[in-house]
Amino acid sequence: MERGNAPAEFVLVSALLVALVLGSVQIVIIGYVRHALTSAAAEGARAGSLVDAQISEATSRTRALIHSSLSPAYSQRVRATVTNSLGVPTLEVSVSAPFPALGLWSAGGVMEVSAHAPLEYAR
């Protein structure tokens, strides 16, 4: 009968389990960041597509929503443009943010999301 293997096995199995849990948490964080950016861009596009709204209101609304749900570093590159989608004038809000590689910190890479809303009148 072999004795004394339990501590060594515990270390090996627990290290693998910790890596698996941390990897799963990181995937959830990436999904949260993508959802928060997409939601902020969609709300900014809706706010900017109203009748009396300016395009700058779309970017400021998007930045404010990103500030409230994520770090201000994620709202540095927000762009709003008027496009034509299937013959309908639309407002497109695009966000380029750092890719969260370790928690919310980025080790490089960019995550890009965009959202569209039809304009209530042609600009």
Coordinates of N, CA and C in Angstrom, one line a residue:
M1 N 0.8 -1.2 0.0 CA 0.0 0.0 0.0 C 0.9 1.2 0.0
E2 N 0.6 2.2 -0.9 CA 1.4 3.4 -1.0 C 0.7 4.5 -0.1
R3 N 1.5 5.1 0.7 CA 1.0 6.2 1.5 C 1.8 7.5 1.3
G4 N 1.2 8.6 1.5 CA 1.8 9.9 1.4 C 1.6 10.5 0.0
N5 N 0.8 10.0 -0.8 CA 0.6 10.5 -2.2 C -0.5 11.6 -2.2
A6 N -1.3 11.7 -1.1 CA -2.5 12.6 -1.1 C -2.1 14.0 -1.2
P7 N -1.1 14.5 -0.5 CA -0.7 15.9 -0.7 C -0.2 16.3 -2.1
A8 N 0.6 15.4 -2.7 CA 1.0 15.6 -4.1 C -0.1 15.6 -5.1
E9 N -1.0 14.7 -4.9 CA -2.2 14.6 -5.8 C -3.1 15.9 -5.6
F10 N -3.2 16.3 -4.4 CA -4.0 17.5 -4.1 C -3.5 18.7 -4.8
V11 N -2.2 18.9 -4.8 CA -1.5 20.0 -5.4 C -1.7 20.0 -6.9
L12 N -1.6 18.8 -7.5 CA -1.7 18.7 -9.0 C -3.2 18.9 -9.4
V13 N -4.1 18.3 -8.7 CA -5.5 18.5 -9.1 C -6.0 19.9 -8.8
S14 N -5.6 20.5 -7.7 CA -6.1 21.8 -7.3 C -5.6 22.9 -8.3
A15 N -4.3 22.7 -8.7 CA -3.8 23.7 -9.7 C -4.5 23.6 -11.0
L16 N -4.9 22.4 -11.5 CA -5.7 22.3 -12.7 C -7.1 22.9 -12.5
L17 N -7.7 22.6 -11.3 CA -9.0 23.1 -11.1 C -9.0 24.7 -11.0
V18 N -8.0 25.3 -10.4 CA -7.9 26.7 -10.3 C -7.7 27.3 -11.7
A19 N -6.9 26.7 -12.5 CA -6.7 27.2 -13.9 C -8.1 27.1 -14.7
L20 N -8.8 26.1 -14.5 CA -10.1 25.9 -15.2 C -11.1 26.9 -14.7
V21 N -11.2 27.2 -13.4 CA -12.1 28.2 -12.9 C -11.7 29.6 -13.3
L22 N -10.4 29.9 -13.3 CA -10.0 31.3 -13.7 C -10.2 31.5 -15.2
G23 N -10.0 30.5 -16.0 CA -10.3 30.5 -17.4 C -11.8 30.8 -17.7
S24 N -12.7 30.1 -16.9 CA -14.1 30.3 -17.1 C -14.5 31.7 -16.7
V25 N -14.0 32.2 -15.6 CA -14.3 33.5 -15.2 C -13.9 34.6 -16.2
Q26 N -12.7 34.3 -16.8 CA -12.2 35.3 -17.9 C -13.2 35.3 -19.1
I27 N -13.7 34.1 -19.4 CA -14.6 34.1 -20.6 C -15.9 34.8 -20.2
V28 N -16.3 34.7 -19.0 CA -17.5 35.5 -18.6 C -17.3 37.0 -18.6
I29 N -16.1 37.4 -18.2 CA -15.7 38.8 -18.2 C -15.7 39.3 -19.6
I30 N -15.1 38.6 -20.5 CA -15.1 39.0 -21.9 C -16.5 39.2 -22.5
G31 N -17.4 38.2 -22.2 CA -18.8 38.3 -22.6 C -19.5 39.5 -22.0
Y32 N -19.2 39.8 -20.7 CA -19.8 41.0 -20.1 C -19.3 42.3 -20.8
V33 N -18.0 42.4 -21.0 CA -17.5 43.6 -21.7 C -18.1 43.8 -23.0
R34 N -18.2 42.7 -23.8 CA -18.8 42.8 -25.2 C -20.3 43.2 -25.1
H35 N -21.0 42.6 -24.2 CA -22.4 43.0 -24.0 C -22.6 44.4 -23.6
A36 N -21.8 44.9 -22.6 CA -21.9 46.3 -22.1 C -21.5 47.3 -23.2
L37 N -20.5 47.0 -24.0 CA -20.2 47.9 -25.1 C -21.2 47.9 -26.2
T38 N -21.8 46.7 -26.6 CA -22.8 46.7 -27.6 C -24.1 47.4 -27.1
S39 N -24.4 47.2 -25.8 CA -25.6 47.8 -25.3 C -25.5 49.3 -25.2
A40 N -24.3 49.8 -24.9 CA -24.0 51.3 -24.8 C -24.1 51.8 -26.2
A41 N -23.5 51.1 -27.2 CA -23.5 51.6 -28.6 C -25.0 51.7 -29.1
A42 N -25.8 50.7 -28.8 CA -27.2 50.6 -29.3 C -28.0 51.8 -28.7
E43 N -27.8 52.0 -27.4 CA -28.5 53.1 -26.7 C -28.0 54.5 -27.2
G44 N -26.7 54.6 -27.5 CA -26.2 55.8 -28.1 C -26.8 56.1 -29.5
A45 N -26.9 55.0 -30.3 CA -27.4 55.1 -31.6 C -28.9 55.5 -31.6
R46 N -29.7 55.0 -30.6 CA -31.1 55.4 -30.5 C -31.2 56.8 -30.0
A47 N -30.3 57.2 -29.1 CA -30.4 58.6 -28.6 C -30.0 59.6 -29.7
G48 N -29.1 59.2 -30.6 CA -28.6 60.1 -31.6 C -29.5 60.1 -32.9
S49 N -30.4 59.2 -33.0 CA -31.3 59.1 -34.2 C -32.6 59.8 -34.0
L50 N -32.8 60.4 -32.8 CA -34.1 61.1 -32.6 C -34.2 62.4 -33.5
V51 N -35.4 62.9 -33.6 CA -35.6 64.0 -34.5 C -34.7 65.3 -34.2
D52 N -34.7 65.7 -33.0 CA -33.9 66.9 -32.7 C -32.5 66.7 -32.1
A53 N -32.0 65.5 -32.3 CA -30.7 65.1 -31.7 C -29.6 65.4 -32.7
Q54 N -28.4 65.6 -32.2 CA -27.2 65.8 -32.9 C -26.4 64.5 -32.9
I55 N -25.5 64.3 -33.8 CA -24.7 63.1 -33.8 C -23.8 63.1 -32.6
S56 N -23.4 64.2 -32.1 CA -22.5 64.3 -30.9 C -23.2 63.7 -29.7
E57 N -24.5 63.8 -29.7 CA -25.3 63.3 -28.5 C -25.2 61.7 -28.5
A58 N -25.0 61.1 -29.6 CA -24.9 59.7 -29.7 C -23.5 59.2 -29.1
T59 N -22.5 60.0 -29.4 CA -21.2 59.6 -28.8 C -21.1 59.9 -27.3
S60 N -21.7 61.1 -26.9 CA -21.6 61.4 -25.5 C -22.5 60.4 -24.7
R61 N -23.6 60.0 -25.2 CA -24.5 59.0 -24.5 C -23.8 57.7 -24.4
T62 N -23.1 57.3 -25.4 CA -22.4 56.0 -25.4 C -21.2 56.1 -24.5
R63 N -20.5 57.2 -24.5 CA -19.4 57.3 -23.5 C -19.8 57.3 -22.1
A64 N -21.0 58.0 -21.8 CA -21.5 58.0 -20.4 C -21.9 56.6 -19.9
L65 N -22.5 55.8 -20.8 CA -22.9 54.5 -20.4 C -21.7 53.6 -20.2
I66 N -20.7 53.7 -21.1 CA -19.5 52.9 -20.9 C -18.8 53.3 -19.6
H67 N -18.7 54.6 -19.3 CA -18.1 55.1 -18.0 C -18.9 54.5 -16.8
S68 N -20.2 54.3 -16.9 CA -20.9 53.8 -15.7 C -20.9 52.3 -15.6
S69 N -20.6 51.6 -16.6 CA -20.5 50.1 -16.5 C -19.1 49.5 -16.6
L70 N -18.2 50.2 -17.2 CA -16.8 49.8 -17.3 C -15.9 50.9 -17.0
S71 N -14.6 50.7 -17.3 CA -13.6 51.7 -17.1 C -13.6 52.8 -18.1
P72 N -13.3 54.0 -17.8 CA -13.2 55.1 -18.8 C -12.2 54.8 -19.9
A73 N -11.3 53.9 -19.7 CA -10.4 53.5 -20.8 C -11.1 52.8 -22.0
Y74 N -12.3 52.3 -21.7 CA -13.0 51.6 -22.8 C -13.8 52.6 -23.6
S75 N -13.9 53.8 -23.2 CA -14.7 54.8 -24.0 C -13.9 55.8 -24.8
Q76 N -12.6 55.5 -25.0 CA -11.7 56.4 -25.7 C -12.0 56.6 -27.2
R77 N -12.4 55.5 -27.8 CA -12.6 55.5 -29.3 C -14.1 55.2 -29.6
V78 N -14.9 56.2 -29.5 CA -16.4 56.1 -29.9 C -16.6 56.9 -31.1
R79 N -17.2 56.4 -32.1 CA -17.4 57.1 -33.4 C -18.9 56.9 -33.8
A80 N -19.5 58.0 -34.3 CA -20.9 57.9 -34.8 C -20.9 58.5 -36.2
T81 N -21.5 57.8 -37.2 CA -21.5 58.2 -38.6 C -22.9 57.9 -39.1
V82 N -23.3 58.7 -40.1 CA -24.6 58.5 -40.7 C -24.3 57.6 -42.0
T83 N -25.0 56.5 -42.0 CA -24.8 55.6 -43.1 C -26.2 55.3 -43.8
N84 N -26.1 54.5 -44.9 CA -27.4 54.2 -45.6 C -27.4 52.6 -45.6
S85 N -28.4 52.1 -44.9 CA -28.6 50.6 -44.8 C -29.9 50.2 -45.5
L86 N -29.8 49.5 -46.6 CA -30.9 49.1 -47.4 C -31.8 50.2 -47.8
G87 N -31.2 51.3 -48.1 CA -32.0 52.5 -48.6 C -32.6 53.3 -47.4
V88 N -32.3 53.0 -46.2 CA -32.8 53.7 -45.1 C -31.6 54.4 -44.4
P89 N -31.7 55.8 -44.2 CA -30.6 56.4 -43.5 C -30.6 56.0 -42.0
T90 N -29.4 55.6 -41.6 CA -29.2 55.1 -40.2 C -28.0 55.8 -39.6
L91 N -28.0 55.7 -38.3 CA -26.9 56.2 -37.5 C -26.2 55.0 -37.0
E92 N -24.9 54.9 -37.2 CA -24.1 53.8 -36.8 C -23.1 54.3 -35.7
V93 N -23.1 53.7 -34.6 CA -22.2 54.0 -33.5 C -21.2 52.9 -33.4
S94 N -19.9 53.1 -33.5 CA -18.9 52.1 -33.4 C -18.0 52.4 -32.2
V95 N -17.6 51.3 -31.5 CA -16.8 51.5 -30.3 C -15.6 50.5 -30.5
S96 N -14.4 51.0 -30.4 CA -13.2 50.2 -30.3 C -12.6 50.3 -28.9
A97 N -12.5 49.2 -28.3 CA -12.0 49.2 -26.9 C -10.9 48.1 -26.7
P98 N -10.1 48.3 -25.7 CA -9.1 47.2 -25.5 C -9.7 45.9 -25.1
F99 N -9.1 44.8 -25.6 CA -9.6 43.5 -25.3 C -9.2 43.1 -23.9
P100 N -10.2 42.7 -23.1 CA -9.8 42.3 -21.7 C -9.2 41.0 -21.6
A101 N -7.8 40.9 -21.5 CA -7.1 39.7 -21.6 C -6.9 39.1 -20.2
L102 N -6.8 39.9 -19.2 CA -6.5 39.5 -17.8 C -7.4 40.3 -16.9
G103 N -8.6 39.8 -16.6 CA -9.6 40.6 -15.9 C -10.0 41.7 -16.8
L104 N -10.0 42.9 -16.4 CA -10.4 44.0 -17.2 C -9.2 44.7 -17.8
W105 N -8.0 44.2 -17.5 CA -6.7 44.7 -18.1 C -6.4 44.1 -19.4
S106 N -5.9 44.9 -20.3 CA -5.6 44.5 -21.7 C -4.2 44.2 -21.8
A107 N -3.9 43.1 -22.5 CA -2.5 42.8 -22.8 C -2.2 43.0 -24.3
G108 N -3.1 43.8 -24.9 CA -3.1 44.0 -26.4 C -4.3 43.5 -27.0
G109 N -4.6 44.0 -28.2 CA -5.7 43.5 -28.9 C -6.9 44.6 -28.8
V110 N -7.8 44.5 -29.7 CA -8.9 45.5 -29.7 C -10.2 44.7 -29.9
M111 N -11.2 45.1 -29.2 CA -12.6 44.6 -29.4 C -13.4 45.7 -30.0
E112 N -14.0 45.4 -31.1 CA -14.8 46.4 -31.9 C -16.3 45.9 -31.9
V113 N -17.2 46.8 -31.6 CA -18.6 46.6 -31.7 C -19.2 47.8 -32.3
S114 N -20.4 47.5 -32.9 CA -21.2 48.6 -33.5 C -22.6 48.4 -33.4
A115 N -23.4 49.4 -33.5 CA -24.9 49.3 -33.4 C -25.5 50.4 -34.4
H116 N -26.7 50.1 -34.9 CA -27.4 50.9 -35.8 C -28.7 51.3 -35.3
A117 N -29.2 52.5 -35.7 CA -30.6 52.9 -35.5 C -31.0 53.7 -36.6
P118 N -32.3 53.5 -37.1 CA -32.8 54.3 -38.2 C -33.0 55.7 -37.8
L119 N -32.7 56.7 -38.7 CA -32.9 58.1 -38.4 C -34.4 58.4 -38.5
E120 N -34.9 59.3 -37.7 CA -36.3 59.6 -37.7 C -36.5 60.6 -38.9
Y121 N -35.5 61.2 -39.4 CA -35.6 62.1 -40.6 C -34.2 62.1 -41.2
A122 N -34.1 62.5 -42.5 CA -32.9 62.5 -43.2 C -32.1 63.8 -42.8
R123 N -30.8 63.6 -42.6 CA -30.0 64.7 -42.2 C -29.4 65.4 -43.4

